[in-house]
Coordinates of C-alpha atoms and ligand atoms in Angstrom, one line a residue:
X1 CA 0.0 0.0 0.0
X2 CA 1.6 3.5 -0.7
X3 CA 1.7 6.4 1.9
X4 CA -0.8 8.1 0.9
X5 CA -3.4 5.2 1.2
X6 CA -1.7 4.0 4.4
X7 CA -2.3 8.3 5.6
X8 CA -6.1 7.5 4.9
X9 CA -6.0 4.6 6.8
X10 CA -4.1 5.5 9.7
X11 CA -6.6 8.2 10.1
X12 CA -9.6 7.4 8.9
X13 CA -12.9 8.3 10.5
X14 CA -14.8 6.3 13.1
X15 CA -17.8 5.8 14.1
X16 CA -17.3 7.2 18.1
X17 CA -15.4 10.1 17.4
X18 CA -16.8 11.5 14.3
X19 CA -18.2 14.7 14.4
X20 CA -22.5 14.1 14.7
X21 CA -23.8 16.4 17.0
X22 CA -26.2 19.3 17.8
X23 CA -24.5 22.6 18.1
X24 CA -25.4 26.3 18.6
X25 CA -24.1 29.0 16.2
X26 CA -23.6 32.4 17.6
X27 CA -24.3 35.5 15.5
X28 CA -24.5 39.1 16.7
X29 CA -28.4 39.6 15.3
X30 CA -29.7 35.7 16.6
X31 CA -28.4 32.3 16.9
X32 CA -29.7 29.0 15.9
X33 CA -29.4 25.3 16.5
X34 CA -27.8 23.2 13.9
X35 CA -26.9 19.2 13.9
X36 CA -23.4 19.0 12.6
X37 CA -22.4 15.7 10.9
X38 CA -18.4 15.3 9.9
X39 CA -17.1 14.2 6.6
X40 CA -16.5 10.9 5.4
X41 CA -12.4 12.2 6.1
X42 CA -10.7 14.9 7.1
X43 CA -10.2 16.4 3.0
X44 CA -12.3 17.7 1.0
X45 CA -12.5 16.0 -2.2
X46 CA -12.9 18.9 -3.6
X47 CA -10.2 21.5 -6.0
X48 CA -8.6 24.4 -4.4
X49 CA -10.5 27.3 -6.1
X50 CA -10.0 31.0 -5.1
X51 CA -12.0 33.7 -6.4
X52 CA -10.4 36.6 -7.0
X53 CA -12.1 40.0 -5.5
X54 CA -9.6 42.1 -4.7
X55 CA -10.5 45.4 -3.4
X56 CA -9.7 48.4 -5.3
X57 CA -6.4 50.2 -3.6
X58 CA -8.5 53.4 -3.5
X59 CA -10.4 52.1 -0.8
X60 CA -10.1 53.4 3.0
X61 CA -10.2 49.6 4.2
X62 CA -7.2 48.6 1.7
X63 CA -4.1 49.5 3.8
X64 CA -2.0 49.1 0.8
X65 CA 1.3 48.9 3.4
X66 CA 3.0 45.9 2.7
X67 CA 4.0 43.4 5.6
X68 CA 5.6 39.3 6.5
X69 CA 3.0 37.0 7.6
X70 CA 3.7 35.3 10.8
X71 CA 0.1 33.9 11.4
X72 CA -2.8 33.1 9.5
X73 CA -5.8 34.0 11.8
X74 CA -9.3 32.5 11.6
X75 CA -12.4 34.9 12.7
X76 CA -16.3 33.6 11.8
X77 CA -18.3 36.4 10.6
X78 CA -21.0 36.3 13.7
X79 CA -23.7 36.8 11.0
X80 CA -26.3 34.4 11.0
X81 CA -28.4 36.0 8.3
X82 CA -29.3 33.5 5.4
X83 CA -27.7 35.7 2.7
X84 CA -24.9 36.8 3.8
X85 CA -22.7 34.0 2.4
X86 CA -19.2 34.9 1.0
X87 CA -20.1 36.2 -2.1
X88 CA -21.8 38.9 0.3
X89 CA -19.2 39.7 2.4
X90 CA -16.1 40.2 -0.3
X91 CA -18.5 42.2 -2.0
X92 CA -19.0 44.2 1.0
X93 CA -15.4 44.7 1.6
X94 CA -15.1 45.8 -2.2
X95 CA -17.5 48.0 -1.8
X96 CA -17.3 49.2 1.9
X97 CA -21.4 49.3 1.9
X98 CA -23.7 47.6 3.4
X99 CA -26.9 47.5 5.6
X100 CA -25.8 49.6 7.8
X101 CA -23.4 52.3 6.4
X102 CA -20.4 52.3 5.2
X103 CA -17.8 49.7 5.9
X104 CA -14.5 50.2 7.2
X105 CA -12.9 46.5 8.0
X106 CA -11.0 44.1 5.6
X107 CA -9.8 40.6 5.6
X108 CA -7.8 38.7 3.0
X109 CA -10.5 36.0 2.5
X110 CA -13.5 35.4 3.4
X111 CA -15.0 31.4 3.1
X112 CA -18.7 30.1 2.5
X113 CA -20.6 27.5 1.3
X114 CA -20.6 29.6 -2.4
X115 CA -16.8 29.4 -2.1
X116 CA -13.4 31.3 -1.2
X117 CA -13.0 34.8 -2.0
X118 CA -10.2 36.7 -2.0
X119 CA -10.6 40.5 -0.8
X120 CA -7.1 41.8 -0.4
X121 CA -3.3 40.7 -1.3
X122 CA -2.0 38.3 1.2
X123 CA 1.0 40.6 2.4
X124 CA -0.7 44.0 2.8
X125 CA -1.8 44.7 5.9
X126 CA -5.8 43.8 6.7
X127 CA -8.3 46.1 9.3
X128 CA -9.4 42.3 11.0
X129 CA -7.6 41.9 13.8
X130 CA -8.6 44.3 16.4
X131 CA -5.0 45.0 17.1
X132 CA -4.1 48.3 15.6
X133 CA -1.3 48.9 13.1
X134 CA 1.0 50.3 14.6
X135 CA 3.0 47.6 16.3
X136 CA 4.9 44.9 13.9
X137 CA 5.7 41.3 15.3
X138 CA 8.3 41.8 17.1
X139 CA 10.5 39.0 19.7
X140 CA 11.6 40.5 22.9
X141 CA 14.6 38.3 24.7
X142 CA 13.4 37.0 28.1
X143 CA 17.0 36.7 29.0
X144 CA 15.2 32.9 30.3
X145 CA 17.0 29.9 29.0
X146 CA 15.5 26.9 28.2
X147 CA 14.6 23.6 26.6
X148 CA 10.6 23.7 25.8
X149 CA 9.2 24.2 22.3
X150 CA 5.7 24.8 24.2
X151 CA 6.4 26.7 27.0
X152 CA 4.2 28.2 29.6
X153 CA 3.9 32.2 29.8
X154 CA 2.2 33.6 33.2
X155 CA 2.5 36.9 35.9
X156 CA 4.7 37.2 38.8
X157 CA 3.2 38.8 40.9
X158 CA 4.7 42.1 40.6
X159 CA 3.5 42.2 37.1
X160 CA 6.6 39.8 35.5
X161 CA 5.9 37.9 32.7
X162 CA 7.4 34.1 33.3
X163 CA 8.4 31.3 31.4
X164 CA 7.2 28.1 32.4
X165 CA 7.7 29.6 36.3
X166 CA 10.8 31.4 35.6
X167 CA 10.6 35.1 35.9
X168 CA 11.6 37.5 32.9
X169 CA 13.4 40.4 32.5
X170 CA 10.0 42.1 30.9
X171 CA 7.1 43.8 32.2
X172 CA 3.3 42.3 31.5
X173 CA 1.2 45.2 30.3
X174 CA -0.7 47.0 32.9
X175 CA -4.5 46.3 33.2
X176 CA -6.1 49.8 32.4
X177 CA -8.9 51.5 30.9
X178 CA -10.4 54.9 30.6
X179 CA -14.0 56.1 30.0
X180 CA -14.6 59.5 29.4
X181 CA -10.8 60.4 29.9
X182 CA -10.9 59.2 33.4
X183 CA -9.0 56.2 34.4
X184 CA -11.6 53.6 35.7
X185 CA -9.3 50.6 35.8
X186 CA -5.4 50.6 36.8
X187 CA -4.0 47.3 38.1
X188 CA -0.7 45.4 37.8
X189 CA -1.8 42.4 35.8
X190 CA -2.4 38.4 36.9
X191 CA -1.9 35.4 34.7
X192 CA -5.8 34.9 34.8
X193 CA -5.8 38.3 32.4
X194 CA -4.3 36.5 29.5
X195 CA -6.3 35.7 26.9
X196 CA -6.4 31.9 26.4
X197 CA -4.8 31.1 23.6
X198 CA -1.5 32.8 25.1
X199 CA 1.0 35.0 24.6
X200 CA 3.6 34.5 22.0
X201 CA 7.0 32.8 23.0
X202 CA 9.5 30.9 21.1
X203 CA 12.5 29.5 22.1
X204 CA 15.2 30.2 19.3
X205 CA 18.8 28.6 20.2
X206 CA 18.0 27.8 24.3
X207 CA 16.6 31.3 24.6
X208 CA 12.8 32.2 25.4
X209 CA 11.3 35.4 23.4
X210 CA 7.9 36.8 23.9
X211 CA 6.0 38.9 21.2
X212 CA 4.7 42.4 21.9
X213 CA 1.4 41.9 23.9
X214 CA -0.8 44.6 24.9
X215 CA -3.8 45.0 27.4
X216 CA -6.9 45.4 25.0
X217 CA -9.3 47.2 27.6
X218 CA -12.4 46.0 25.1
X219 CA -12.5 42.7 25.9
X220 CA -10.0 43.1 29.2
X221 CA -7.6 40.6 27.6
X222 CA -3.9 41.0 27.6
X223 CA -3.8 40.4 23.8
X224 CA -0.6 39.8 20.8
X225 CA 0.1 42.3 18.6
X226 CA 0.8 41.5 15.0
X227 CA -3.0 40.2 14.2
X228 CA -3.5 43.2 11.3
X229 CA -0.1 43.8 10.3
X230 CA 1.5 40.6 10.1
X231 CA -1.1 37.9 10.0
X232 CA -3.8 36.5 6.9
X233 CA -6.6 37.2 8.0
X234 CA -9.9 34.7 7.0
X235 CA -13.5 35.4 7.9
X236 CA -15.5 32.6 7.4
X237 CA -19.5 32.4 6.9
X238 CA -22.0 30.7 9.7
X239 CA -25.2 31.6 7.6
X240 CA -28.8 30.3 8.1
X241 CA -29.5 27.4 6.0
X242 CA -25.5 26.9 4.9
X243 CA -23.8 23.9 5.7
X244 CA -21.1 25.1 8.0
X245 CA -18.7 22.0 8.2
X246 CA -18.4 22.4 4.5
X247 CA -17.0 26.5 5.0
X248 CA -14.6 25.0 7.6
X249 CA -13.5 22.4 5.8
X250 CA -12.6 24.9 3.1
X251 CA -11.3 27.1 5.0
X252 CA -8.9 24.3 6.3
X253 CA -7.9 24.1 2.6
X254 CA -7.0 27.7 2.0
X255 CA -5.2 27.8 5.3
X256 CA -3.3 24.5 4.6
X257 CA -2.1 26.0 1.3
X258 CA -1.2 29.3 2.9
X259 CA 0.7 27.9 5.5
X260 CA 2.8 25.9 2.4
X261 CA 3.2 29.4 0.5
X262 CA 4.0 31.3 3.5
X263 CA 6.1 28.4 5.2
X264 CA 4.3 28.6 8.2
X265 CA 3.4 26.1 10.7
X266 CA 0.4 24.8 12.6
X267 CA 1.2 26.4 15.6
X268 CA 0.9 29.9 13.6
X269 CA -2.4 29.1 13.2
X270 CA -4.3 31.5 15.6
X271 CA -8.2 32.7 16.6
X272 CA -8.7 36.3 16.3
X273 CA -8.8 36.1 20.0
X274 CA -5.6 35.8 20.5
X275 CA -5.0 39.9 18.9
X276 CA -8.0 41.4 20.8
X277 CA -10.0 38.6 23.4
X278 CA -13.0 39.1 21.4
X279 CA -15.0 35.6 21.2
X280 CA -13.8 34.9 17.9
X281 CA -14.1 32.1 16.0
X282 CA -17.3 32.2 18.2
X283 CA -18.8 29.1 17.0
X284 CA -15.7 26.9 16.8
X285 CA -15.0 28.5 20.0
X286 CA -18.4 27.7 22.0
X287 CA -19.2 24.6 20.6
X288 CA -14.9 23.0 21.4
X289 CA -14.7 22.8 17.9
X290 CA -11.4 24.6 17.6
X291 CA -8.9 21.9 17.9
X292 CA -11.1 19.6 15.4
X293 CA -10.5 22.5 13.1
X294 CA -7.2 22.5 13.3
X295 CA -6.7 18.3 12.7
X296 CA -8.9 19.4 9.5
X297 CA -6.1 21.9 8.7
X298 CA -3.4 19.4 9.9
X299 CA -5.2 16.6 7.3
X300 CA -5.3 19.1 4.3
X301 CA -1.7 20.2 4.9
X302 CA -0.3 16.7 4.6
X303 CA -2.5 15.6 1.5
X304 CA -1.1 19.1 -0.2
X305 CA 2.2 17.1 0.2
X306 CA 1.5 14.6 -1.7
X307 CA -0.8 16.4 -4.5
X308 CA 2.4 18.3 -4.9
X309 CA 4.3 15.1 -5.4
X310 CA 2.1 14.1 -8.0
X311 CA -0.7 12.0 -6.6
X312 CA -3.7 12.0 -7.8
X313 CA -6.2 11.2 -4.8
X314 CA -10.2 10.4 -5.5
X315 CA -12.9 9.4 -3.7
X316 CA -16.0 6.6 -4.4
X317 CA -19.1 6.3 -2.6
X318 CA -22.3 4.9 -3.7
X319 CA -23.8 5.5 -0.6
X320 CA -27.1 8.2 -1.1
X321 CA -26.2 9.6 2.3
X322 CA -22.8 10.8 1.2
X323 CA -22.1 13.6 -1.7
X324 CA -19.0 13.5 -4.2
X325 CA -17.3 15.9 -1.5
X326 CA -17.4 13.1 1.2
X327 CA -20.2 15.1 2.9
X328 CA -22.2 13.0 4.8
X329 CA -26.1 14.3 4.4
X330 CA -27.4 12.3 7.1
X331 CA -25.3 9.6 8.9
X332 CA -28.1 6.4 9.7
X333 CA -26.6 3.3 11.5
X334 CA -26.1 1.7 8.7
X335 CA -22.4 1.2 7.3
X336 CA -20.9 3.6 4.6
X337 CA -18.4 1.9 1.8
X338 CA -16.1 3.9 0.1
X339 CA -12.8 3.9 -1.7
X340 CA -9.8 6.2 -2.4
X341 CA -8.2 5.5 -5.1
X342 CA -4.7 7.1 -6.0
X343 CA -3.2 7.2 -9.1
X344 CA 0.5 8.1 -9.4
X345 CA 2.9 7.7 -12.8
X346 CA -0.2 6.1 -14.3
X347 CA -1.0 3.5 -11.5
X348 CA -3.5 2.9 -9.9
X349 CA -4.2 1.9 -6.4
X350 CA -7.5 1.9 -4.5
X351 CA -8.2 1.1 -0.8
X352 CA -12.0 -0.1 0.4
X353 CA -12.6 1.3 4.0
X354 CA -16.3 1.7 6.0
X355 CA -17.4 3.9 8.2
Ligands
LIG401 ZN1 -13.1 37.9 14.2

């Protein structure tokens, strides 16, 4: 059996841990209930198309500044409303109008059911973040030494930012607000005022950094900079009536090929929470969908691999419950037979699984 078969295999879908459940998605104007089924597995059969929308430079929401990518970050678009799919909201970017007034944000993409859109050049700065553009990712030495690829960032208690219990040499931003011009909040700052996906810290030849963070008094978060300026930024539909496993699974396509073109790595994947603590991806986000999301990004990334090596990968299912995607429509107790068949330098191999 060749690799790529043996990848299927290896990680194909079962039964007790696919995705079949009742959700709730969140939108700013009303939320509804929606059963979720997953795919037959993890990739979409299904080409990598992007439509090209880009924005006209004229435009107050198209920076035009040009900046490296160091994340790709994933926002939903909190809009519930049946028609505002994709196509609607790279319109609205092009056109900076809508419902209610003019329209001032951009992204790079924006995902749906009706496809993935492309608003603005990936390395020119996007309004999506939350984060402001004045501060570039930047890596501040900790002057902590260590041995940990994942390491833990928290507060002493005189306002220190630590590394995995080691106290650094920099200061955690100060909790603080204003209303009105008077101060209303002034604090040193806890751990517990970290927003939970973390503040940035890498550990580059036995030395911790940590990324410029900043206390975003909106959402009371100590938040990472770098979300507008130096991140991808990909709003992806949760409309009425759409099938939103399908726009995540796309979106886990574009974001596996961005992190190829951009040489980026899984762990540069990143909500827009982590630039503002705003609940964002809110319906990943409420539901503990995130880290499925990211083992659909994870699965797209490796078969990109091997499409790139010159496989060709297809999928066959005479089942009526299951679409040419791998969609599963309705999943019943009874077993699903399919096939993958590869063909590489002409040959062909299949392997018969069930689900
Ligand atoms: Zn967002």
């Amino acid at each position: 059996m060749n690799k790529v078969l043996k990848f299927f295999l290896d990680n194909k879908e079962k039964r007790e841990t696919i995705v079949n459940k009742d959700i709730r998605v969140y939108g700013w104007e009303f939320e509804y209930d929606y059963h979720m089924t997953g795919s037959l597995t993890k990739y979409l059969f299904e080409d990598f198309e992007v439509i090209e929308n880009i924005a006209p430079i004229t435009n107050d929401n198209r920076d035009g500044r040009v900046k490296p990518n160091y994340y790709i970050t994933v926002h939903d678009t909190g809009d519930t409303r049946d028609y505002h799919n994709a196509g609607f909201w790279s319109n609205v970017v092009k056109v900076q109008e809508w419902e209610q007034g003019h329209y001032s944000a951009s992204f790079q993409y924006v995902t749906g059911n009706d496809g993935i859109f492309h608003n603005i050049p990936d390395n020119e700065i996007g309004y999506h973040a939350g984060d402001s553009t004045y501060y570039d990712y930047t890596l501040y030495d900790t002057l902590v030494t260590g041995t940990n690829n994942n390491p833990k960032v928290t507060i002493s208690e005189d306002g220190y930012y630590e590394v995995d219990g080691k106290k650094s040499v920099l200061l955690a931003p100060r909790v603080h607000r204003e209303k009105n011009g008077e101060v209303v909040l002034d604090r040193l700052p806890k751990t517990s005022d970290i927003n939970d996906q973390g503040v940035l810290c890498k550990l580059i030849d036995g030395k911790y950094f940590i990324g410029e963070t900043y206390y975003s008094p909106g959402y009371g978060l100590i938040s990472n900079r770098g979300g507008n300026n130096n991140s991808i930024g990909i709003e992806s539909c949760i409309n009425l009536g759409s099938d939103i496993y399908l726009t995540w699974q796309k979106t886990a396509k574009l974001v596996a090929h961005l992190l190829k073109e951009n040489f980026l790595e899984m762990s540069d994947i990143k909500q827009h929470h982590y630039f503002s603590g705003k609940n964002c991806p809110q319906t990943m986000r409420m539901n503990g969908l995130w880290e499925h999301f990211l083992s659909l990004v994870s699965f797209e990334r490796r078969i990109l691999d091997f499409l790139d090596e010159g496989y060709i990968i297809k999928l066959e299912c005479d089942d009526p419950n299951v679409d040419s995607l791998g969609r599963i429509k309705k999943l019943t107790d009874k077993t699903i037979k399919y096939k993958i068949i590869t063909i590489y330098n002409g040959e062909k191999e299949e392997l018969e699984l069930e689900l």
